[in-house]
PDB file of C-alpha atoms in Angstrom:
ATOM      1  CA  UNK A   1      -9.989 -13.754 -11.181  1.00  0.00           C
ATOM      2  CA  UNK A   2      -9.248 -10.376 -11.227  1.00  0.00           C
ATOM      3  CA  UNK A   3     -11.705  -7.316 -12.613  1.00  0.00           C
ATOM      4  CA  UNK A   4     -10.087  -4.475 -14.185  1.00  0.00           C
ATOM      5  CA  UNK A   5     -12.199  -1.113 -14.259  1.00  0.00           C
ATOM      6  CA  UNK A   6     -11.148   1.633 -16.774  1.00  0.00           C
ATOM      7  CA  UNK A   7     -10.940   5.451 -14.358  1.00  0.00           C
ATOM      8  CA  UNK A   8     -12.940   8.061 -15.625  1.00  0.00           C
ATOM      9  CA  UNK A   9     -12.331  10.590 -12.882  1.00  0.00           C
ATOM     10  CA  UNK A  10     -11.546  11.042  -9.134  1.00  0.00           C
ATOM     11  CA  UNK A  11     -12.309  13.260  -6.401  1.00  0.00           C
ATOM     12  CA  UNK A  12      -8.910  14.749  -5.329  1.00  0.00           C
ATOM     13  CA  UNK A  13     -10.511  16.171  -2.324  1.00  0.00           C
ATOM     14  CA  UNK A  14     -10.163  13.192  -0.820  1.00  0.00           C
ATOM     15  CA  UNK A  15      -5.925  13.539   0.095  1.00  0.00           C
ATOM     16  CA  UNK A  16      -6.098  11.137   3.214  1.00  0.00           C
ATOM     17  CA  UNK A  17      -8.268   8.128   2.289  1.00  0.00           C
ATOM     18  CA  UNK A  18      -6.806   5.166   0.106  1.00  0.00           C
ATOM     19  CA  UNK A  19     -10.018   3.647  -1.026  1.00  0.00           C
ATOM     20  CA  UNK A  20     -11.538   2.610  -4.565  1.00  0.00           C
ATOM     21  CA  UNK A  21     -14.894   4.768  -3.769  1.00  0.00           C
ATOM     22  CA  UNK A  22     -12.865   8.022  -4.818  1.00  0.00           C
ATOM     23  CA  UNK A  23     -13.159   6.722  -8.334  1.00  0.00           C
ATOM     24  CA  UNK A  24     -15.543   7.035 -10.865  1.00  0.00           C
ATOM     25  CA  UNK A  25     -14.843   3.566 -13.021  1.00  0.00           C
ATOM     26  CA  UNK A  26     -16.456   1.283 -15.590  1.00  0.00           C
ATOM     27  CA  UNK A  27     -16.070  -2.605 -16.095  1.00  0.00           C
ATOM     28  CA  UNK A  28     -13.209  -3.291 -18.277  1.00  0.00           C
ATOM     29  CA  UNK A  29     -12.334  -7.239 -18.289  1.00  0.00           C
ATOM     30  CA  UNK A  30     -11.408 -10.021 -16.046  1.00  0.00           C
ATOM     31  CA  UNK A  31      -7.869 -11.681 -15.539  1.00  0.00           C
ATOM     32  CA  UNK A  32      -6.597 -14.214 -14.323  1.00  0.00           C
ATOM     33  CA  UNK A  33      -4.133 -14.291 -11.232  1.00  0.00           C
ATOM     34  CA  UNK A  34      -1.493 -15.275 -13.542  1.00  0.00           C
ATOM     35  CA  UNK A  35      -1.735 -12.709 -15.764  1.00  0.00           C
ATOM     36  CA  UNK A  36      -2.285  -9.711 -13.073  1.00  0.00           C
ATOM     37  CA  UNK A  37       0.896 -10.316 -11.009  1.00  0.00           C
ATOM     38  CA  UNK A  38       3.049 -10.045 -13.939  1.00  0.00           C
ATOM     39  CA  UNK A  39       1.678  -6.639 -14.950  1.00  0.00           C
ATOM     40  CA  UNK A  40       3.134  -3.183 -12.983  1.00  0.00           C
ATOM     41  CA  UNK A  41       1.140  -1.548 -10.268  1.00  0.00           C
ATOM     42  CA  UNK A  42       1.156  -0.356  -7.614  1.00  0.00           C
ATOM     43  CA  UNK A  43      -0.880  -1.291  -4.154  1.00  0.00           C
ATOM     44  CA  UNK A  44      -3.443   1.437  -3.088  1.00  0.00           C
ATOM     45  CA  UNK A  45      -6.255  -0.217  -0.752  1.00  0.00           C
ATOM     46  CA  UNK A  46      -6.993  -3.066   1.046  1.00  0.00           C
ATOM     47  CA  UNK A  47     -10.905  -3.624   2.285  1.00  0.00           C
ATOM     48  CA  UNK A  48     -11.323  -6.341   4.771  1.00  0.00           C
ATOM     49  CA  UNK A  49     -15.334  -5.662   4.447  1.00  0.00           C
ATOM     50  CA  UNK A  50     -15.076  -6.256   0.848  1.00  0.00           C
ATOM     51  CA  UNK A  51     -12.589  -9.041   1.127  1.00  0.00           C
ATOM     52  CA  UNK A  52     -10.746  -7.071  -2.007  1.00  0.00           C
ATOM     53  CA  UNK A  53      -7.477  -5.277  -2.301  1.00  0.00           C
ATOM     54  CA  UNK A  54      -6.967  -2.688  -4.564  1.00  0.00           C
ATOM     55  CA  UNK A  55      -3.936  -2.314  -7.275  1.00  0.00           C
ATOM     56  CA  UNK A  56      -3.633   1.026  -9.859  1.00  0.00           C
ATOM     57  CA  UNK A  57      -2.115   1.195 -12.722  1.00  0.00           C
ATOM     58  CA  UNK A  58      -1.011   4.873 -13.825  1.00  0.00           C
ATOM     59  CA  UNK A  59      -1.055   7.111 -16.876  1.00  0.00           C
ATOM     60  CA  UNK A  60       2.821   7.379 -16.993  1.00  0.00           C
ATOM     61  CA  UNK A  61       4.623   4.737 -14.894  1.00  0.00           C
ATOM     62  CA  UNK A  62       4.668   6.300 -11.563  1.00  0.00           C
ATOM     63  CA  UNK A  63       7.768   4.935  -9.360  1.00  0.00           C
ATOM     64  CA  UNK A  64       6.242   5.114  -5.704  1.00  0.00           C
ATOM     65  CA  UNK A  65       9.504   4.264  -3.806  1.00  0.00           C
ATOM     66  CA  UNK A  66      10.959   7.715  -4.487  1.00  0.00           C
ATOM     67  CA  UNK A  67       9.615  10.034  -1.408  1.00  0.00           C
ATOM     68  CA  UNK A  68      11.281  12.867  -3.826  1.00  0.00           C
ATOM     69  CA  UNK A  69       9.359  13.011  -6.601  1.00  0.00           C
ATOM     70  CA  UNK A  70       6.207  11.459  -4.636  1.00  0.00           C
ATOM     71  CA  UNK A  71       6.208  12.720  -0.549  1.00  0.00           C
ATOM     72  CA  UNK A  72       2.505  11.354  -0.570  1.00  0.00           C
ATOM     73  CA  UNK A  73       2.161   8.374  -2.585  1.00  0.00           C
ATOM     74  CA  UNK A  74      -1.999   7.713  -2.034  1.00  0.00           C
ATOM     75  CA  UNK A  75      -2.316  11.117  -3.632  1.00  0.00           C
ATOM     76  CA  UNK A  76       0.110  10.801  -6.766  1.00  0.00           C
ATOM     77  CA  UNK A  77      -1.702   7.141  -7.552  1.00  0.00           C
ATOM     78  CA  UNK A  78      -5.087   9.063  -7.702  1.00  0.00           C
ATOM     79  CA  UNK A  79      -4.045  11.895  -9.606  1.00  0.00           C
ATOM     80  CA  UNK A  80      -2.690   9.373 -12.050  1.00  0.00           C
ATOM     81  CA  UNK A  81      -5.037   6.499 -11.962  1.00  0.00           C
ATOM     82  CA  UNK A  82      -6.301   4.762 -15.184  1.00  0.00           C
ATOM     83  CA  UNK A  83      -7.041   1.434 -14.351  1.00  0.00           C
ATOM     84  CA  UNK A  84      -8.030   0.132 -11.113  1.00  0.00           C
ATOM     85  CA  UNK A  85      -7.232  -3.873 -10.385  1.00  0.00           C
ATOM     86  CA  UNK A  86      -9.810  -5.701  -7.717  1.00  0.00           C
ATOM     87  CA  UNK A  87      -7.749  -8.961  -6.427  1.00  0.00           C
ATOM     88  CA  UNK A  88      -9.720 -11.160  -4.020  1.00  0.00           C
ATOM     89  CA  UNK A  89      -7.779 -10.455  -0.656  1.00  0.00           C
ATOM     90  CA  UNK A  90      -7.553 -14.359  -0.521  1.00  0.00           C
ATOM     91  CA  UNK A  91      -5.683 -14.698  -3.180  1.00  0.00           C
ATOM     92  CA  UNK A  92      -3.273 -11.444  -2.547  1.00  0.00           C
ATOM     93  CA  UNK A  93      -2.456 -13.242   1.379  1.00  0.00           C
ATOM     94  CA  UNK A  94      -1.335 -16.232  -0.768  1.00  0.00           C
ATOM     95  CA  UNK A  95       0.753 -14.237  -2.945  1.00  0.00           C
ATOM     96  CA  UNK A  96       2.561 -12.767  -0.235  1.00  0.00           C
ATOM     97  CA  UNK A  97       2.906 -15.671   1.554  1.00  0.00           C
ATOM     98  CA  UNK A  98       4.977 -17.102  -1.408  1.00  0.00           C
ATOM     99  CA  UNK A  99       6.732 -14.075  -2.668  1.00  0.00           C
ATOM    100  CA  UNK A 100      10.534 -13.736  -1.791  1.00  0.00           C
ATOM    101  CA  UNK A 101      11.776 -10.670   0.746  1.00  0.00           C
ATOM    102  CA  UNK A 102      15.092 -12.755   1.780  1.00  0.00           C
ATOM    103  CA  UNK A 103      17.844  -9.763   1.434  1.00  0.00           C
ATOM    104  CA  UNK A 104      15.610  -7.025   1.694  1.00  0.00           C
ATOM    105  CA  UNK A 105      14.847  -5.084   4.685  1.00  0.00           C
ATOM    106  CA  UNK A 106      12.038  -2.830   5.797  1.00  0.00           C
ATOM    107  CA  UNK A 107      12.248   0.211   8.158  1.00  0.00           C
ATOM    108  CA  UNK A 108       8.890   1.597   9.419  1.00  0.00           C
ATOM    109  CA  UNK A 109       8.712   5.142   9.979  1.00  0.00           C
ATOM    110  CA  UNK A 110       5.694   6.445  12.059  1.00  0.00           C
ATOM    111  CA  UNK A 111       4.967  10.333  12.566  1.00  0.00           C
ATOM    112  CA  UNK A 112       2.997  12.478  14.496  1.00  0.00           C
ATOM    113  CA  UNK A 113       2.143  16.069  12.486  1.00  0.00           C
ATOM    114  CA  UNK A 114       4.754  18.849  12.018  1.00  0.00           C
ATOM    115  CA  UNK A 115       7.609  16.559  13.576  1.00  0.00           C
ATOM    116  CA  UNK A 116      10.262  16.514  10.592  1.00  0.00           C
ATOM    117  CA  UNK A 117       9.257  12.815   9.368  1.00  0.00           C
ATOM    118  CA  UNK A 118       9.002  14.394   5.796  1.00  0.00           C
ATOM    119  CA  UNK A 119      13.049  15.442   5.822  1.00  0.00           C
ATOM    120  CA  UNK A 120      13.912  12.340   7.561  1.00  0.00           C
ATOM    121  CA  UNK A 121      11.807  10.485   4.363  1.00  0.00           C
ATOM    122  CA  UNK A 122      14.274  12.858   2.425  1.00  0.00           C
ATOM    123  CA  UNK A 123      17.015  12.080   4.184  1.00  0.00           C
ATOM    124  CA  UNK A 124      16.738   8.330   3.795  1.00  0.00           C
ATOM    125  CA  UNK A 125      15.842   8.780   0.105  1.00  0.00           C
ATOM    126  CA  UNK A 126      19.288  10.067  -1.038  1.00  0.00           C
ATOM    127  CA  UNK A 127      21.115   7.012   0.680  1.00  0.00           C
ATOM    128  CA  UNK A 128      22.711   4.126  -1.032  1.00  0.00           C
ATOM    129  CA  UNK A 129      20.628   1.009  -1.477  1.00  0.00           C
ATOM    130  CA  UNK A 130      17.401   3.033   0.487  1.00  0.00           C
ATOM    131  CA  UNK A 131      13.915   3.301  -1.223  1.00  0.00           C
ATOM    132  CA  UNK A 132      11.360   5.271   0.639  1.00  0.00           C
ATOM    133  CA  UNK A 133       7.438   4.663   0.308  1.00  0.00           C
ATOM    134  CA  UNK A 134       5.861   7.942   1.842  1.00  0.00           C
ATOM    135  CA  UNK A 135       2.122   7.570   3.242  1.00  0.00           C
ATOM    136  CA  UNK A 136       0.251   5.115   1.090  1.00  0.00           C
ATOM    137  CA  UNK A 137      -2.203   4.541   3.282  1.00  0.00           C
ATOM    138  CA  UNK A 138      -2.886   1.332   2.373  1.00  0.00           C
ATOM    139  CA  UNK A 139      -2.135   0.678   6.457  1.00  0.00           C
ATOM    140  CA  UNK A 140      -5.570   3.451   7.045  1.00  0.00           C
ATOM    141  CA  UNK A 141      -7.597   1.943   4.371  1.00  0.00           C
ATOM    142  CA  UNK A 142      -9.133  -1.315   6.448  1.00  0.00           C
ATOM    143  CA  UNK A 143     -10.208   0.755   9.036  1.00  0.00           C
ATOM    144  CA  UNK A 144     -12.589   2.864   6.065  1.00  0.00           C
ATOM    145  CA  UNK A 145     -16.285   2.209   5.982  1.00  0.00           C
ATOM    146  CA  UNK A 146     -15.947  -1.030   7.963  1.00  0.00           C
ATOM    147  CA  UNK A 147     -18.958  -1.749   9.737  1.00  0.00           C
ATOM    148  CA  UNK A 148     -17.459  -3.388  12.797  1.00  0.00           C
ATOM    149  CA  UNK A 149     -15.642  -0.990  15.646  1.00  0.00           C
ATOM    150  CA  UNK A 150     -12.547  -0.293  15.111  1.00  0.00           C
ATOM    151  CA  UNK A 151     -11.031  -2.354  17.901  1.00  0.00           C
ATOM    152  CA  UNK A 152     -12.701  -5.368  16.690  1.00  0.00           C
ATOM    153  CA  UNK A 153     -11.113  -4.867  13.379  1.00  0.00           C
ATOM    154  CA  UNK A 154      -7.355  -4.021  14.465  1.00  0.00           C
ATOM    155  CA  UNK A 155      -7.540  -6.891  16.897  1.00  0.00           C
ATOM    156  CA  UNK A 156      -8.441  -9.277  14.636  1.00  0.00           C
ATOM    157  CA  UNK A 157      -6.549 -12.030  12.564  1.00  0.00           C
ATOM    158  CA  UNK A 158      -7.230 -10.985   9.082  1.00  0.00           C
ATOM    159  CA  UNK A 159      -6.411  -7.232   9.869  1.00  0.00           C
ATOM    160  CA  UNK A 160      -2.785  -8.283  11.206  1.00  0.00           C
ATOM    161  CA  UNK A 161      -2.389 -10.608   7.999  1.00  0.00           C
ATOM    162  CA  UNK A 162      -3.494  -7.981   6.207  1.00  0.00           C
ATOM    163  CA  UNK A 163      -0.935  -5.245   6.855  1.00  0.00           C
ATOM    164  CA  UNK A 164       2.068  -7.795   6.860  1.00  0.00           C
ATOM    165  CA  UNK A 165       0.580  -8.781   3.471  1.00  0.00           C
ATOM    166  CA  UNK A 166       1.211  -5.538   2.394  1.00  0.00           C
ATOM    167  CA  UNK A 167       4.793  -5.088   3.876  1.00  0.00           C
ATOM    168  CA  UNK A 168       6.073  -8.228   2.342  1.00  0.00           C
ATOM    169  CA  UNK A 169       4.542  -6.922  -1.429  1.00  0.00           C
ATOM    170  CA  UNK A 170       6.272  -4.001  -0.632  1.00  0.00           C
ATOM    171  CA  UNK A 171       9.764  -5.980  -0.395  1.00  0.00           C
ATOM    172  CA  UNK A 172       9.046  -8.418  -2.779  1.00  0.00           C
ATOM    173  CA  UNK A 173       9.161  -5.073  -5.674  1.00  0.00           C
ATOM    174  CA  UNK A 174      12.764  -3.951  -4.796  1.00  0.00           C
ATOM    175  CA  UNK A 175      16.073  -5.684  -5.230  1.00  0.00           C
ATOM    176  CA  UNK A 176      17.872  -7.861  -2.989  1.00  0.00           C
ATOM    177  CA  UNK A 177      20.263  -5.898  -0.777  1.00  0.00           C
ATOM    178  CA  UNK A 178      17.973  -2.563  -0.845  1.00  0.00           C
ATOM    179  CA  UNK A 179      16.371  -1.756   2.551  1.00  0.00           C
ATOM    180  CA  UNK A 180      12.706   0.135   2.474  1.00  0.00           C
ATOM    181  CA  UNK A 181      11.759   2.763   4.466  1.00  0.00           C
ATOM    182  CA  UNK A 182       7.928   3.151   4.532  1.00  0.00           C
ATOM    183  CA  UNK A 183       6.852   5.995   5.989  1.00  0.00           C
ATOM    184  CA  UNK A 184       3.155   5.715   7.184  1.00  0.00           C
ATOM    185  CA  UNK A 185       0.477   8.450   7.534  1.00  0.00           C
ATOM    186  CA  UNK A 186      -0.795   9.901  11.341  1.00  0.00           C
ATOM    187  CA  UNK A 187      -3.451   7.585  11.436  1.00  0.00           C
ATOM    188  CA  UNK A 188      -1.695   4.307  10.947  1.00  0.00           C
ATOM    189  CA  UNK A 189      -1.288   3.959  14.676  1.00  0.00           C
ATOM    190  CA  UNK A 190      -2.919   0.625  14.765  1.00  0.00           C
ATOM    191  CA  UNK A 191      -0.612  -0.856  12.642  1.00  0.00           C
ATOM    192  CA  UNK A 192       2.500  -0.252  14.413  1.00  0.00           C
ATOM    193  CA  UNK A 193       1.529  -2.477  16.927  1.00  0.00           C
ATOM    194  CA  UNK A 194       0.750  -5.264  14.592  1.00  0.00           C
ATOM    195  CA  UNK A 195       4.020  -4.939  12.993  1.00  0.00           C
ATOM    196  CA  UNK A 196       6.438  -4.940  15.974  1.00  0.00           C
ATOM    197  CA  UNK A 197       4.763  -8.019  16.994  1.00  0.00           C
ATOM    198  CA  UNK A 198       4.060  -9.995  13.668  1.00  0.00           C
ATOM    199  CA  UNK A 199       7.235  -8.623  11.797  1.00  0.00           C
ATOM    200  CA  UNK A 200      10.295  -8.679  14.589  1.00  0.00           C
ATOM    201  CA  UNK A 201      12.873  -8.000  11.595  1.00  0.00           C
ATOM    202  CA  UNK A 202      11.310  -4.556  10.774  1.00  0.00           C
ATOM    203  CA  UNK A 203      13.039  -1.587  12.386  1.00  0.00           C
ATOM    204  CA  UNK A 204      10.511   0.789  14.151  1.00  0.00           C
ATOM    205  CA  UNK A 205      11.314   4.232  13.901  1.00  0.00           C
TER     206      UNK A 205
END
């Protein structure tokens, strides 16, 4: 079952961390998994500690694959969220294992501060057949408020599966023949090795 929560307010000062704690919410209803996966929602965060994945529905449908309009996806989702969906992590992993990602390609752009990565993202955004997802921060979320030390988290099999599942989900949201550039945040360096080892078809920049 998927829990639906109504968003009443949020903490916009929390610019980096994509965690559901930035919202003030109340319970709305429950949905079946089948009902939920038909809805137009956006992946927001993954919590290994609570074993749940948070999706967001926005006021006006945000097309997060356009970095010209949304240079920081996690921020625009926080600003426009109306509903939160809490999906069990196991259900999310099963779903992403089943989605079709053939004839879709991913490029992950990792960067440091003030290095020109935003310009690169804008260039790719102008190319035909490309979609750009800029700083969604889902890769960082599993490390926030973890009861374990970071090393034990990033070397766990569950963390590796969650990172791969996120990329597979993003690929499943675009049409065949499309490439997706995923611009990480500076703090996502732990995920890069996982992607290189688990997803050799993904190009790392």
